[in-house]
Short mmCIF file of C-alpha atoms and ligand atoms in Angstrom, two decimals:
data_model
loop_
_atom_site.label_atom_id
_atom_site.label_comp_id
_atom_site.label_asym_id
_atom_site.label_seq_id
_atom_site.Cartn_x
_atom_site.Cartn_y
_atom_site.Cartn_z
CA MET A 1 -106.11 -104.00 23.58
CA ALA A 2 -104.37 -100.41 23.13
CA GLN A 3 -103.97 -99.96 18.88
CA ASN A 4 -101.80 -97.44 17.78
CA ALA A 5 -103.47 -94.35 15.75
CA GLN A 6 -100.31 -95.68 13.52
CA VAL A 7 -99.91 -99.15 12.79
CA ARG A 8 -99.32 -99.23 8.90
CA THR A 9 -101.85 -101.60 6.85
CA TYR A 10 -100.14 -104.26 4.47
CA LEU A 11 -101.90 -104.92 1.65
CA ASN A 12 -101.50 -108.09 -0.54
CA TYR A 13 -99.16 -107.73 -3.40
CA ILE A 14 -100.70 -109.48 -6.64
CA GLY A 15 -99.59 -108.65 -10.62
CA GLY A 16 -96.78 -105.95 -9.59
CA VAL A 17 -99.72 -104.17 -7.69
CA TRP A 18 -100.42 -103.23 -4.62
CA GLN A 19 -104.44 -104.40 -3.19
CA PRO A 20 -106.24 -105.78 -0.26
CA ALA A 21 -107.65 -108.98 -0.10
CA SER A 22 -110.87 -109.63 -1.45
CA THR A 23 -111.90 -110.62 2.69
CA GLY A 24 -111.98 -107.26 3.56
CA GLU A 25 -111.05 -108.60 6.65
CA THR A 26 -106.90 -107.93 8.17
CA GLU A 27 -105.06 -109.09 11.73
CA ALA A 28 -102.84 -107.96 13.46
CA SER A 29 -99.88 -108.89 14.36
CA MET A 30 -97.98 -108.72 17.85
CA ASN A 31 -94.56 -108.04 19.36
CA PRO A 32 -94.13 -111.03 21.80
CA ALA A 33 -92.12 -108.80 23.43
CA ASN A 34 -95.49 -106.83 24.46
CA ARG A 35 -98.68 -107.96 23.49
CA HIS A 36 -100.23 -104.64 23.04
CA ASP A 37 -98.14 -103.58 20.73
CA ILE A 38 -99.12 -103.28 17.41
CA VAL A 39 -96.86 -104.07 14.49
CA GLY A 40 -98.53 -103.29 11.91
CA CYS A 41 -101.74 -105.21 9.90
CA VAL A 42 -101.74 -107.30 7.18
CA GLN A 43 -104.28 -108.54 4.88
CA LYS A 44 -106.54 -112.57 5.66
CA SER A 45 -106.71 -113.53 2.53
CA SER A 46 -108.59 -116.26 0.94
CA ALA A 47 -108.63 -118.74 -1.90
CA ALA A 48 -109.50 -115.49 -4.81
CA ASP A 49 -107.11 -113.39 -4.05
CA LEU A 50 -104.66 -117.02 -4.13
CA ASP A 51 -106.58 -117.83 -7.44
CA ALA A 52 -105.08 -113.40 -8.82
CA ALA A 53 -101.33 -114.52 -7.61
CA VAL A 54 -101.34 -117.32 -9.14
CA ASN A 55 -103.02 -116.04 -12.35
CA ALA A 56 -100.75 -113.20 -12.70
CA ALA A 57 -97.29 -115.78 -11.93
CA GLU A 58 -98.60 -117.94 -14.26
CA ALA A 59 -99.04 -114.88 -16.94
CA ALA A 60 -95.06 -113.16 -16.15
CA ARG A 61 -94.34 -116.78 -16.27
CA LEU A 62 -93.51 -117.10 -20.39
CA SER A 63 -91.80 -113.61 -20.65
CA TRP A 64 -89.53 -113.81 -17.47
CA ARG A 65 -87.94 -117.21 -17.93
CA LYS A 66 -87.12 -115.70 -21.73
CA LEU A 67 -85.72 -112.78 -19.24
CA ALA A 68 -81.12 -113.88 -19.52
CA GLY A 69 -80.25 -114.65 -16.40
CA PRO A 70 -78.25 -112.04 -16.14
CA ALA A 71 -80.73 -109.59 -16.59
CA ARG A 72 -82.56 -111.59 -14.13
CA GLY A 73 -79.57 -111.64 -12.47
CA ASP A 74 -78.54 -107.93 -11.86
CA LEU A 75 -82.43 -107.45 -10.53
CA LEU A 76 -81.71 -109.24 -7.89
CA PHE A 77 -78.44 -107.69 -7.19
CA LYS A 78 -80.96 -104.42 -6.99
CA ALA A 79 -83.21 -105.54 -4.57
CA ALA A 80 -80.29 -106.59 -2.96
CA ASN A 81 -79.45 -102.74 -2.68
CA GLU A 82 -82.53 -102.34 -1.35
CA LEU A 83 -83.09 -104.59 1.27
CA GLU A 84 -79.20 -103.25 2.39
CA ARG A 85 -80.13 -99.29 2.11
CA ARG A 86 -83.23 -100.44 5.01
CA LEU A 87 -81.18 -103.02 6.52
CA ASP A 88 -81.66 -101.62 10.16
CA GLU A 89 -85.09 -100.93 9.53
CA VAL A 90 -86.48 -104.37 8.31
CA ALA A 91 -84.09 -105.53 11.67
CA GLU A 92 -85.72 -103.86 13.41
CA VAL A 93 -89.86 -104.39 12.51
CA MET A 94 -88.27 -108.00 12.21
CA THR A 95 -86.97 -107.70 16.52
CA ARG A 96 -90.50 -106.42 17.21
CA GLU A 97 -92.56 -108.69 14.73
CA MET A 98 -90.93 -112.30 16.24
CA GLY A 99 -88.90 -111.42 19.22
CA LYS A 100 -84.88 -111.97 18.28
CA THR A 101 -82.33 -109.71 19.50
CA LEU A 102 -81.79 -106.16 17.81
CA PRO A 103 -78.15 -108.36 16.22
CA GLU A 104 -79.42 -111.15 15.21
CA ALA A 105 -82.38 -109.37 12.83
CA LYS A 106 -79.10 -107.51 12.06
CA GLY A 107 -77.30 -110.49 10.75
CA GLU A 108 -80.01 -112.23 9.60
CA THR A 109 -81.08 -108.65 6.78
CA ALA A 110 -78.22 -109.24 6.04
CA ARG A 111 -77.11 -112.92 4.95
CA GLY A 112 -80.44 -112.17 3.39
CA VAL A 113 -78.86 -109.57 1.79
CA ALA A 114 -75.27 -111.31 1.31
CA ILE A 115 -78.05 -114.58 -0.03
CA LEU A 116 -79.32 -112.65 -2.51
CA ARG A 117 -76.51 -111.62 -4.63
CA TYR A 118 -74.95 -115.39 -4.36
CA TYR A 119 -78.26 -115.90 -6.71
CA ALA A 120 -77.71 -112.78 -9.28
CA GLY A 121 -74.12 -114.18 -9.35
CA GLU A 122 -76.22 -117.31 -10.88
CA GLY A 123 -77.00 -115.44 -13.88
CA MET A 124 -74.34 -115.51 -14.79
CA ARG A 125 -73.67 -119.06 -14.81
CA ARG A 126 -73.43 -122.57 -16.61
CA THR A 127 -77.12 -124.38 -16.18
CA GLY A 128 -75.39 -127.49 -18.38
CA ASP A 129 -72.93 -130.00 -19.91
CA VAL A 130 -71.94 -131.05 -23.36
CA ILE A 131 -71.65 -134.69 -23.42
CA PRO A 132 -69.93 -137.12 -25.81
CA SER A 133 -72.92 -138.59 -27.95
CA THR A 134 -72.32 -142.11 -29.14
CA ASP A 135 -73.27 -140.57 -33.23
CA SER A 136 -69.89 -137.99 -33.75
CA ALA A 137 -72.23 -135.53 -35.71
CA ALA A 138 -74.11 -134.56 -32.68
CA LEU A 139 -74.17 -132.37 -30.67
CA MET A 140 -75.83 -134.19 -27.03
CA PHE A 141 -76.23 -131.41 -23.80
CA THR A 142 -77.71 -130.52 -20.98
CA THR A 143 -80.03 -127.51 -20.15
CA ARG A 144 -82.06 -126.56 -17.38
CA ALA A 145 -86.07 -125.37 -17.17
CA PRO A 146 -88.10 -123.96 -14.85
CA LEU A 147 -90.32 -125.49 -12.72
CA GLY A 148 -93.30 -122.98 -13.61
CA VAL A 149 -94.93 -121.16 -10.51
CA VAL A 150 -93.28 -121.82 -7.16
CA GLY A 151 -94.79 -121.91 -4.12
CA VAL A 152 -93.48 -120.52 -1.25
CA ILE A 153 -94.34 -121.50 2.19
CA THR A 154 -91.76 -120.05 5.61
CA PRO A 155 -91.75 -119.71 8.75
CA TRP A 156 -91.65 -117.07 11.49
CA ASN A 157 -88.11 -118.01 12.47
CA PHE A 158 -86.12 -116.26 9.68
CA PRO A 159 -88.64 -114.09 8.48
CA VAL A 160 -85.86 -112.59 5.92
CA ALA A 161 -83.18 -115.35 5.91
CA ILE A 162 -85.94 -118.04 4.58
CA PRO A 163 -87.85 -116.61 2.46
CA VAL A 164 -85.08 -115.65 0.19
CA TRP A 165 -83.12 -118.17 -0.16
CA LYS A 166 -85.65 -120.01 -1.62
CA ILE A 167 -86.97 -116.89 -3.40
CA ALA A 168 -83.64 -115.69 -5.44
CA PRO A 169 -82.89 -119.25 -6.26
CA ALA A 170 -86.52 -119.62 -7.54
CA LEU A 171 -85.93 -115.86 -9.52
CA ILE A 172 -82.61 -116.31 -10.95
CA PHE A 173 -83.48 -120.37 -12.55
CA GLY A 174 -86.67 -118.07 -14.07
CA ASN A 175 -89.66 -118.86 -12.28
CA THR A 176 -92.05 -117.01 -10.63
CA VAL A 177 -93.21 -117.30 -7.16
CA VAL A 178 -96.12 -116.70 -5.26
CA PHE A 179 -95.18 -116.49 -1.27
CA LYS A 180 -97.60 -116.93 0.77
CA PRO A 181 -95.22 -116.02 4.27
CA ALA A 182 -96.46 -117.22 8.03
CA GLN A 183 -98.62 -114.70 9.39
CA GLU A 184 -96.63 -114.21 12.28
CA SER A 185 -93.74 -112.48 10.48
CA ALA A 186 -95.75 -110.68 7.40
CA VAL A 187 -94.81 -107.21 8.45
CA THR A 188 -91.32 -108.43 7.43
CA ALA A 189 -93.16 -110.37 4.32
CA ALA A 190 -94.41 -107.85 2.65
CA LEU A 191 -91.47 -105.23 3.60
CA LEU A 192 -88.80 -107.67 1.68
CA VAL A 193 -91.66 -108.14 -0.93
CA GLU A 194 -90.99 -103.61 -1.45
CA CYS A 195 -87.36 -104.09 -1.69
CA PHE A 196 -88.40 -106.28 -5.57
CA HIS A 197 -90.75 -104.18 -6.00
CA ALA A 198 -88.59 -100.93 -4.80
CA ALA A 199 -85.68 -102.67 -8.16
CA GLY A 200 -88.00 -103.02 -10.92
CA LEU A 201 -89.04 -107.19 -10.90
CA PRO A 202 -91.67 -107.36 -13.78
CA ALA A 203 -95.16 -107.56 -12.21
CA GLY A 204 -96.66 -110.74 -11.28
CA VAL A 205 -92.74 -112.37 -10.97
CA LEU A 206 -93.19 -112.10 -7.25
CA ASN A 207 -96.00 -112.36 -5.61
CA LEU A 208 -97.58 -111.67 -1.73
CA VAL A 209 -100.51 -113.17 -0.58
CA THR A 210 -100.58 -113.08 3.16
CA GLY A 211 -103.68 -114.82 5.50
CA ASP A 212 -104.06 -118.00 7.40
CA GLY A 213 -102.14 -121.50 6.80
CA GLU A 214 -105.60 -124.20 6.92
CA ALA A 215 -106.72 -121.61 4.13
CA ILE A 216 -104.22 -119.79 2.02
CA GLY A 217 -101.00 -122.24 2.20
CA SER A 218 -103.71 -126.33 1.84
CA GLY A 219 -104.70 -123.98 -0.80
CA MET A 220 -101.32 -122.86 -3.04
CA SER A 221 -100.56 -126.99 -2.59
CA ALA A 222 -103.22 -127.94 -3.78
CA HIS A 223 -103.28 -125.55 -6.30
CA ALA A 224 -103.42 -127.15 -9.87
CA GLY A 225 -101.69 -123.79 -10.98
CA ILE A 226 -98.74 -124.03 -8.88
CA HIS A 227 -95.77 -125.91 -10.84
CA GLY A 228 -93.05 -126.90 -8.13
CA ILE A 229 -94.26 -125.77 -4.04
CA THR A 230 -90.78 -124.91 -0.99
CA PHE A 231 -91.88 -125.46 2.83
CA THR A 232 -90.07 -125.08 5.12
CA GLY A 233 -92.50 -125.43 8.92
CA SER A 234 -93.23 -128.27 11.46
CA GLY A 235 -93.22 -131.82 10.74
CA ARG A 236 -97.50 -132.38 10.82
CA VAL A 237 -97.58 -129.49 7.76
CA GLY A 238 -95.05 -130.33 6.05
CA LYS A 239 -96.46 -133.90 5.62
CA GLN A 240 -99.99 -132.62 4.49
CA VAL A 241 -98.24 -130.48 1.81
CA GLY A 242 -96.22 -132.68 0.46
CA LEU A 243 -98.73 -135.53 -0.01
CA ALA A 244 -101.05 -132.50 -1.60
CA ALA A 245 -98.44 -131.61 -3.80
CA LEU A 246 -97.57 -135.23 -4.70
CA ALA A 247 -101.05 -135.99 -5.38
CA ARG A 248 -101.36 -133.67 -8.12
CA GLY A 249 -97.82 -133.93 -9.58
CA ALA A 250 -96.35 -131.43 -8.54
CA LYS A 251 -92.28 -131.34 -7.36
CA TYR A 252 -92.03 -130.26 -3.46
CA GLN A 253 -89.22 -129.34 -1.43
CA LEU A 254 -89.87 -129.22 2.87
CA GLU A 255 -87.82 -128.20 5.32
CA MET A 256 -89.53 -129.34 8.76
CA GLY A 257 -86.87 -128.81 11.64
CA GLY A 258 -85.10 -131.16 13.96
CA LYS A 259 -83.92 -132.97 17.21
CA ASN A 260 -80.42 -131.59 17.20
CA PRO A 261 -77.52 -133.20 18.90
CA ILE A 262 -74.45 -132.34 20.23
CA ILE A 263 -71.41 -134.95 21.69
CA VAL A 264 -69.38 -134.04 24.44
CA ALA A 265 -66.86 -136.58 24.68
CA GLU A 266 -64.71 -136.88 27.22
CA ASP A 267 -61.64 -135.25 26.30
CA ALA A 268 -64.00 -131.76 24.51
CA ASP A 269 -62.66 -128.68 25.42
CA LEU A 270 -65.06 -128.36 27.62
CA GLU A 271 -65.00 -124.52 27.56
CA LEU A 272 -65.94 -124.30 24.04
CA ALA A 273 -68.43 -126.88 24.69
CA VAL A 274 -70.73 -124.54 26.56
CA GLU A 275 -70.15 -121.94 24.62
CA ALA A 276 -71.34 -123.27 21.47
CA THR A 277 -74.08 -125.92 23.52
CA VAL A 278 -75.84 -122.01 25.00
CA SER A 279 -75.52 -120.71 21.80
CA GLY A 280 -76.73 -122.79 19.94
CA GLY A 281 -79.06 -123.77 22.04
CA LEU A 282 -80.87 -120.47 23.07
CA ARG A 283 -80.05 -118.48 20.76
CA SER A 284 -82.99 -117.21 19.54
CA THR A 285 -85.14 -118.51 22.29
CA GLY A 286 -83.95 -122.07 20.27
CA GLN A 287 -86.47 -121.05 18.02
CA LYS A 288 -83.92 -122.93 15.18
CA CYS A 289 -84.62 -125.77 13.12
CA THR A 290 -81.05 -126.72 13.56
CA ALA A 291 -80.78 -125.03 17.66
CA THR A 292 -79.16 -127.71 19.71
CA SER A 293 -81.31 -129.49 21.69
CA ARG A 294 -80.25 -132.77 22.94
CA VAL A 295 -76.41 -132.08 24.93
CA ILE A 296 -74.84 -135.80 24.89
CA VAL A 297 -72.14 -135.64 27.41
CA HIS A 298 -69.82 -138.05 28.75
CA SER A 299 -69.73 -139.72 32.21
CA ALA A 300 -66.19 -138.39 32.55
CA VAL A 301 -67.16 -135.15 32.55
CA TYR A 302 -70.15 -135.35 32.97
CA ASP A 303 -70.05 -133.27 36.15
CA GLU A 304 -67.52 -130.37 35.61
CA PHE A 305 -69.46 -129.21 31.87
CA LYS A 306 -72.00 -129.43 33.77
CA ARG A 307 -70.84 -126.90 36.29
CA LYS A 308 -70.13 -124.73 33.07
CA LEU A 309 -72.87 -125.71 31.42
CA LEU A 310 -75.26 -123.58 34.28
CA GLN A 311 -73.00 -120.02 35.28
CA LYS A 312 -72.77 -119.42 31.53
CA VAL A 313 -77.21 -119.98 30.91
CA GLU A 314 -78.19 -118.25 34.29
CA GLY A 315 -76.05 -114.97 33.18
CA ILE A 316 -77.98 -114.99 30.19
CA ARG A 317 -80.39 -111.69 30.00
CA VAL A 318 -83.40 -112.42 28.93
CA GLY A 319 -86.10 -109.54 27.59
CA ASP A 320 -87.02 -106.96 24.73
CA GLY A 321 -85.03 -107.98 21.71
CA LEU A 322 -84.53 -104.13 21.08
CA ALA A 323 -82.60 -103.45 24.08
CA SER A 324 -79.49 -103.80 23.83
CA ASP A 325 -78.50 -105.33 26.95
CA THR A 326 -80.88 -108.95 26.16
CA TRP A 327 -79.05 -111.95 25.15
CA MET A 328 -82.35 -113.13 24.53
CA GLY A 329 -85.56 -112.22 23.64
CA PRO A 330 -88.95 -114.24 24.11
CA CYS A 331 -90.77 -116.68 22.43
CA ALA A 332 -92.16 -115.30 19.10
CA SER A 333 -96.05 -116.15 19.52
CA GLU A 334 -98.29 -117.11 22.44
CA LYS A 335 -99.01 -120.62 20.97
CA GLN A 336 -95.10 -120.82 20.63
CA PHE A 337 -94.46 -120.05 24.64
CA HIS A 338 -97.86 -121.92 26.16
CA THR A 339 -96.39 -125.39 23.34
CA VAL A 340 -92.72 -124.95 24.80
CA LEU A 341 -93.98 -123.72 28.24
CA SER A 342 -96.10 -127.83 28.06
CA TYR A 343 -92.75 -129.31 26.65
CA ILE A 344 -91.33 -128.38 29.89
CA HIS A 345 -94.31 -130.19 31.89
CA THR A 346 -94.29 -133.10 30.72
CA GLY A 347 -90.68 -133.24 30.93
CA ILE A 348 -90.70 -132.93 34.28
CA LYS A 349 -93.91 -135.35 34.78
CA GLU A 350 -91.69 -138.06 32.87
CA GLY A 351 -88.92 -137.58 35.41
CA GLY A 352 -87.12 -135.33 34.34
CA ARG A 353 -84.80 -132.85 37.32
CA LEU A 354 -84.92 -129.35 36.36
CA LEU A 355 -81.11 -127.26 36.62
CA ALA A 356 -82.06 -124.16 35.79
CA GLY A 357 -85.41 -121.88 35.07
CA GLY A 358 -88.75 -124.19 33.74
CA GLY A 359 -90.91 -121.09 33.35
CA GLN A 360 -91.68 -117.78 32.32
CA VAL A 361 -89.65 -114.34 33.54
CA GLN A 362 -91.66 -112.80 35.88
CA GLY A 363 -92.13 -108.89 35.70
CA LEU A 364 -91.72 -109.77 32.13
CA GLU A 365 -95.43 -110.43 31.77
CA ASP A 366 -96.40 -108.45 28.70
CA GLY A 367 -94.63 -110.50 26.76
CA TYR A 368 -93.56 -114.22 26.23
CA PHE A 369 -90.86 -114.38 27.63
CA LEU A 370 -89.42 -117.37 29.13
CA GLU A 371 -86.12 -118.34 31.48
CA PRO A 372 -83.78 -120.58 29.21
CA THR A 373 -84.45 -124.33 30.97
CA VAL A 374 -82.04 -126.90 31.59
CA PHE A 375 -83.02 -130.81 31.63
CA GLU A 376 -81.02 -133.60 33.59
CA GLY A 377 -81.95 -137.55 34.03
CA ILE A 378 -83.11 -137.23 30.34
CA THR A 379 -83.59 -140.77 28.55
CA SER A 380 -84.11 -141.83 25.28
CA GLU A 381 -87.98 -142.42 25.60
CA MET A 382 -89.44 -138.90 26.88
CA THR A 383 -91.06 -136.92 25.09
CA ILE A 384 -88.73 -133.93 25.52
CA ALA A 385 -85.56 -136.15 23.92
CA GLN A 386 -88.20 -137.38 20.43
CA GLU A 387 -89.71 -133.69 19.64
CA GLU A 388 -89.33 -130.66 18.36
CA ILE A 389 -89.89 -128.39 20.94
CA PHE A 390 -88.47 -125.05 19.35
CA GLY A 391 -88.30 -123.14 22.60
CA PRO A 392 -85.09 -122.29 25.04
CA VAL A 393 -85.10 -125.47 26.54
CA LEU A 394 -81.91 -128.14 27.23
CA ALA A 395 -81.87 -131.74 27.84
CA LEU A 396 -78.21 -132.97 29.54
CA MET A 397 -78.32 -137.17 28.81
CA LYS A 398 -75.40 -138.40 30.32
CA VAL A 399 -73.60 -141.64 29.21
CA ASP A 400 -70.26 -144.18 29.54
CA SER A 401 -69.18 -144.73 25.96
CA PHE A 402 -68.76 -142.21 22.56
CA GLU A 403 -70.91 -145.95 20.63
CA GLU A 404 -73.16 -144.76 23.00
CA ALA A 405 -73.05 -141.35 22.31
CA ILE A 406 -73.65 -141.54 18.64
CA ARG A 407 -76.66 -144.29 19.47
CA LEU A 408 -78.89 -141.60 20.97
CA ALA A 409 -78.17 -139.01 18.77
CA ASN A 410 -79.34 -141.08 16.05
CA ASP A 411 -82.19 -142.44 18.11
CA VAL A 412 -84.30 -139.83 16.81
CA GLN A 413 -87.23 -139.54 13.40
CA TYR A 414 -85.31 -136.37 12.79
CA GLY A 415 -81.76 -135.65 10.95
CA LEU A 416 -80.85 -131.88 10.76
CA SER A 417 -78.36 -131.21 12.39
CA ALA A 418 -75.34 -132.56 14.33
CA SER A 419 -71.67 -131.72 16.45
CA VAL A 420 -69.75 -132.70 18.17
CA PHE A 421 -67.12 -131.71 20.21
CA THR A 422 -63.57 -133.85 21.12
CA GLN A 423 -59.48 -133.78 19.86
CA ASP A 424 -59.62 -137.43 18.85
CA ILE A 425 -60.01 -137.44 14.67
CA GLY A 426 -61.25 -141.25 15.13
CA ARG A 427 -63.85 -139.19 16.78
CA MET A 428 -64.23 -137.42 14.69
CA LEU A 429 -64.22 -139.22 11.46
CA THR A 430 -66.44 -142.05 12.80
CA PHE A 431 -69.27 -139.34 14.02
CA ILE A 432 -68.91 -138.17 10.47
CA GLN A 433 -69.75 -141.39 8.91
CA ASP A 434 -72.03 -142.46 11.27
CA MET A 435 -74.02 -139.89 12.19
CA ASP A 436 -77.94 -139.49 10.06
CA ALA A 437 -77.96 -135.52 9.72
CA GLY A 438 -77.54 -133.20 6.29
CA LEU A 439 -75.87 -130.98 8.63
CA VAL A 440 -72.62 -133.04 10.46
CA ARG A 441 -70.47 -130.45 12.77
CA VAL A 442 -66.98 -131.76 14.33
CA ASN A 443 -66.14 -128.11 17.00
CA ALA A 444 -69.04 -126.06 16.11
CA GLU A 445 -72.55 -125.50 17.28
CA SER A 446 -74.85 -127.47 15.91
CA ALA A 447 -76.40 -123.41 14.43
CA GLY A 448 -75.08 -122.39 11.47
CA VAL A 449 -76.18 -121.97 8.21
CA GLU A 450 -73.53 -121.07 5.58
CA LEU A 451 -75.69 -119.42 2.26
CA GLN A 452 -72.70 -121.17 -0.42
CA ALA A 453 -73.11 -124.41 1.14
CA PRO A 454 -76.87 -126.96 1.09
CA PHE A 455 -78.77 -127.25 3.17
CA GLY A 456 -81.12 -129.78 4.37
CA GLY A 457 -81.50 -132.86 6.64
CA MET A 458 -81.91 -136.96 6.53
CA LYS A 459 -85.16 -138.84 7.65
CA PHE A 460 -87.97 -136.06 9.31
CA SER A 461 -86.11 -133.42 8.50
CA SER A 462 -86.62 -132.82 4.60
CA SER A 463 -87.74 -134.53 2.11
CA GLY A 464 -84.70 -135.21 0.41
CA SER A 465 -83.83 -132.07 -1.37
CA ARG A 466 -81.12 -129.63 -0.29
CA GLU A 467 -82.06 -125.23 -0.13
CA GLN A 468 -79.00 -123.17 -0.39
CA GLY A 469 -75.95 -122.69 -2.70
CA GLN A 470 -75.33 -124.85 -6.20
CA ALA A 471 -78.08 -127.52 -4.38
CA ALA A 472 -80.76 -125.80 -5.48
CA ILE A 473 -80.57 -125.82 -9.57
CA GLU A 474 -82.15 -129.43 -8.99
CA PHE A 475 -84.82 -128.33 -7.14
CA TYR A 476 -86.26 -124.88 -8.80
CA THR A 477 -85.18 -126.48 -12.31
CA GLU A 478 -85.91 -129.58 -14.44
CA ILE A 479 -83.01 -131.47 -16.55
CA LYS A 480 -83.44 -131.10 -20.29
CA THR A 481 -81.48 -133.12 -22.60
CA VAL A 482 -80.60 -132.74 -26.08
CA PHE A 483 -78.95 -133.76 -28.96
CA VAL A 484 -78.79 -132.10 -32.06
CA LYS A 485 -78.09 -133.85 -34.74
CA ALA A 486 -77.03 -131.27 -38.24
N1 NDP B 1 -88.53 -125.82 10.30
C1 NDP B 1 -88.64 -125.20 10.63
O1 NDP B 1 -88.00 -124.18 10.51
C2 NDP B 1 -89.24 -124.85 11.14
C3 NDP B 1 -90.19 -125.65 12.48
N2 NDP B 1 -90.85 -125.44 13.11
C4 NDP B 1 -92.36 -126.47 13.90
O2 NDP B 1 -92.85 -126.41 13.50
C5 NDP B 1 -93.96 -125.98 14.98
C6 NDP B 1 -95.61 -124.95 14.92
O3 NDP B 1 -95.03 -123.47 14.18
P1 NDP B 1 -95.96 -122.99 13.83
O4 NDP B 1 -95.59 -122.01 13.34
O5 NDP B 1 -97.18 -122.99 13.82
O6 NDP B 1 -95.87 -123.59 12.14
P2 NDP B 1 -96.63 -124.63 10.78
O7 NDP B 1 -96.02 -125.74 10.52
O8 NDP B 1 -97.62 -124.51 10.93
O9 NDP B 1 -96.41 -123.02 10.61
C7 NDP B 1 -95.31 -123.02 8.51
C8 NDP B 1 -96.25 -122.48 7.44
O10 NDP B 1 -96.78 -123.70 7.68
C9 NDP B 1 -98.29 -122.95 6.66
N3 NDP B 1 -99.80 -122.84 6.84
C10 NDP B 1 -100.09 -123.31 8.59
N4 NDP B 1 -101.03 -124.59 8.08
C11 NDP B 1 -101.09 -124.96 6.90
C12 NDP B 1 -100.97 -125.85 5.97
N5 NDP B 1 -102.62 -126.42 6.56
N6 NDP B 1 -101.08 -125.75 4.39
C13 NDP B 1 -99.35 -124.77 3.79
N7 NDP B 1 -99.05 -124.59 5.04
C14 NDP B 1 -99.60 -124.03 5.99
C15 NDP B 1 -98.39 -120.93 8.03
O11 NDP B 1 -99.22 -120.38 7.62
P3 NDP B 1 -99.78 -119.84 9.40
O12 NDP B 1 -98.25 -119.01 10.07
O13 NDP B 1 -100.39 -118.73 8.53
O14 NDP B 1 -100.93 -120.85 10.46
C16 NDP B 1 -96.80 -121.05 7.33
O15 NDP B 1 -96.42 -120.22 6.81
C17 NDP B 1 -92.75 -125.50 16.37
O16 NDP B 1 -93.00 -125.16 17.53
C18 NDP B 1 -91.59 -125.80 15.29
O17 NDP B 1 -91.32 -127.52 15.94
C19 NDP B 1 -92.61 -123.98 13.02
C20 NDP B 1 -91.00 -123.17 11.95
C21 NDP B 1 -90.11 -123.14 11.24
O1 AKG B 2 -79.74 -122.18 12.17
C1 AKG B 2 -79.89 -120.96 10.67
O2 AKG B 2 -79.11 -120.03 10.18
C2 AKG B 2 -80.36 -121.80 9.74
C3 AKG B 2 -81.50 -122.50 9.93
C4 AKG B 2 -83.25 -122.43 9.55
O3 AKG B 2 -83.17 -123.36 8.34
C5 AKG B 2 -84.32 -122.77 10.89
O4 AKG B 2 -84.59 -122.69 11.27
O5 AKG B 2 -85.48 -123.08 10.16
#
């Protein structure tokens, strides 16, 4: 493997100090568009490093929670300004590290800035209600208490937005944080933490520990010094995190993906529906928990929709996310590339008919590039209609009625996001009411989350709670009901 002499090594950030892991070991973070390019080296930490981070967060906890909300907000505004100043640099590293195209990476980083500013403002908003007491001489009200030390475990698919939408509300509501990013996007995470450092966040308020998920992530879930844990990633790991937190009475929040449908009704605007299917399903190489993966189309418009979809998919340019003419980048890692390929093989084995793609992009073998892939003849029992693929794969499913479409759309363990394309108000209302998903979108793609609105899923997609917007306060604080009598 070619070692670039200028490869930078990124350190853990514990108690306000950048420091190497106690193991003395580092790991290279690779560019999925070019497996010979090392983006940076990150620390391979141990339980001792995690303990140090938890201790630092605990030491900072009381003074941070006593700081006035507006003062905490000022620090978040400063971190936002710093991230904005470094936007191009952070976005470029993100593209190199996990593959999404540069415009997507810039958009995500700008979103990180906006999320920071949104939660900075929360530092000046109300945190409770006055409730009439039966005792006329008493004052009864609610206030909010932070959880304490919050553990943040994040995936690689949104290396800035997801950490920020967890860290910013945790901090503004008075918690201190231990942050363990996905090892595959740990360089981007370190740049993000540098922005908080530059903003002047007090030592110990935010700590970064990079390392293996099985060691550091599960260590966090089980750590008695962590009072709340927020996780985004796979269902398999989410379940372990939730069980470990539950076993020791810690609060937890899990976001574990989706198998998101788009329903194309017989009266849909097909141009719009095709646009939304391609954008919702294939942008970011399908690596969004809100990505469209099941395309449920009424038989009356199926052939026309299919023709338009295939035409659009054939025009997609796959390549290095840094190239200006690239529409779709590589899978984020070798592991993800093989996972997606194996789902494609399973789809074929179980009787799905491949209409487009299905393999590695020829001529780009230095990276983990897959062709945008479309299947038809997919039925609900098939694996690729049930399991989250997290890659550029669309499964067409033909139905004869709107009722059948809704039934199929709900026939999975997930319930994160769902779209319908129709002009009929009755169908829209039926969809809004009957679709079991946390996000229901009418004439809009399944992906596309707004930072000021609650985000989360039903069924196995989430653990019942919601992130982002005003909803975040519910996880990062506990309500205290206060009764005062003079
Ligand atoms: N909901 C979503 O947005 C996402 C869903 N996924 C789904 O998950 C699949 C696999 O992706 P993958 O990256 O392996 O996802 P994981 O669930 O393994 O990783 C998510 C985060 O959890 C950490 N982690 C890993 N093992 C543990 C553990 N035992 N306890 C606590 N934390 C742990 C990871 O660290 P480390 O990176 O060091 O392993 C990472 O920070 C994808 O194909 C996709 O289907 C993936 C990413 C995001
Ligand atoms: O659709 C989005 O913008 C966010 C999706 C998301 O949260 C995820 O993929 O983890």
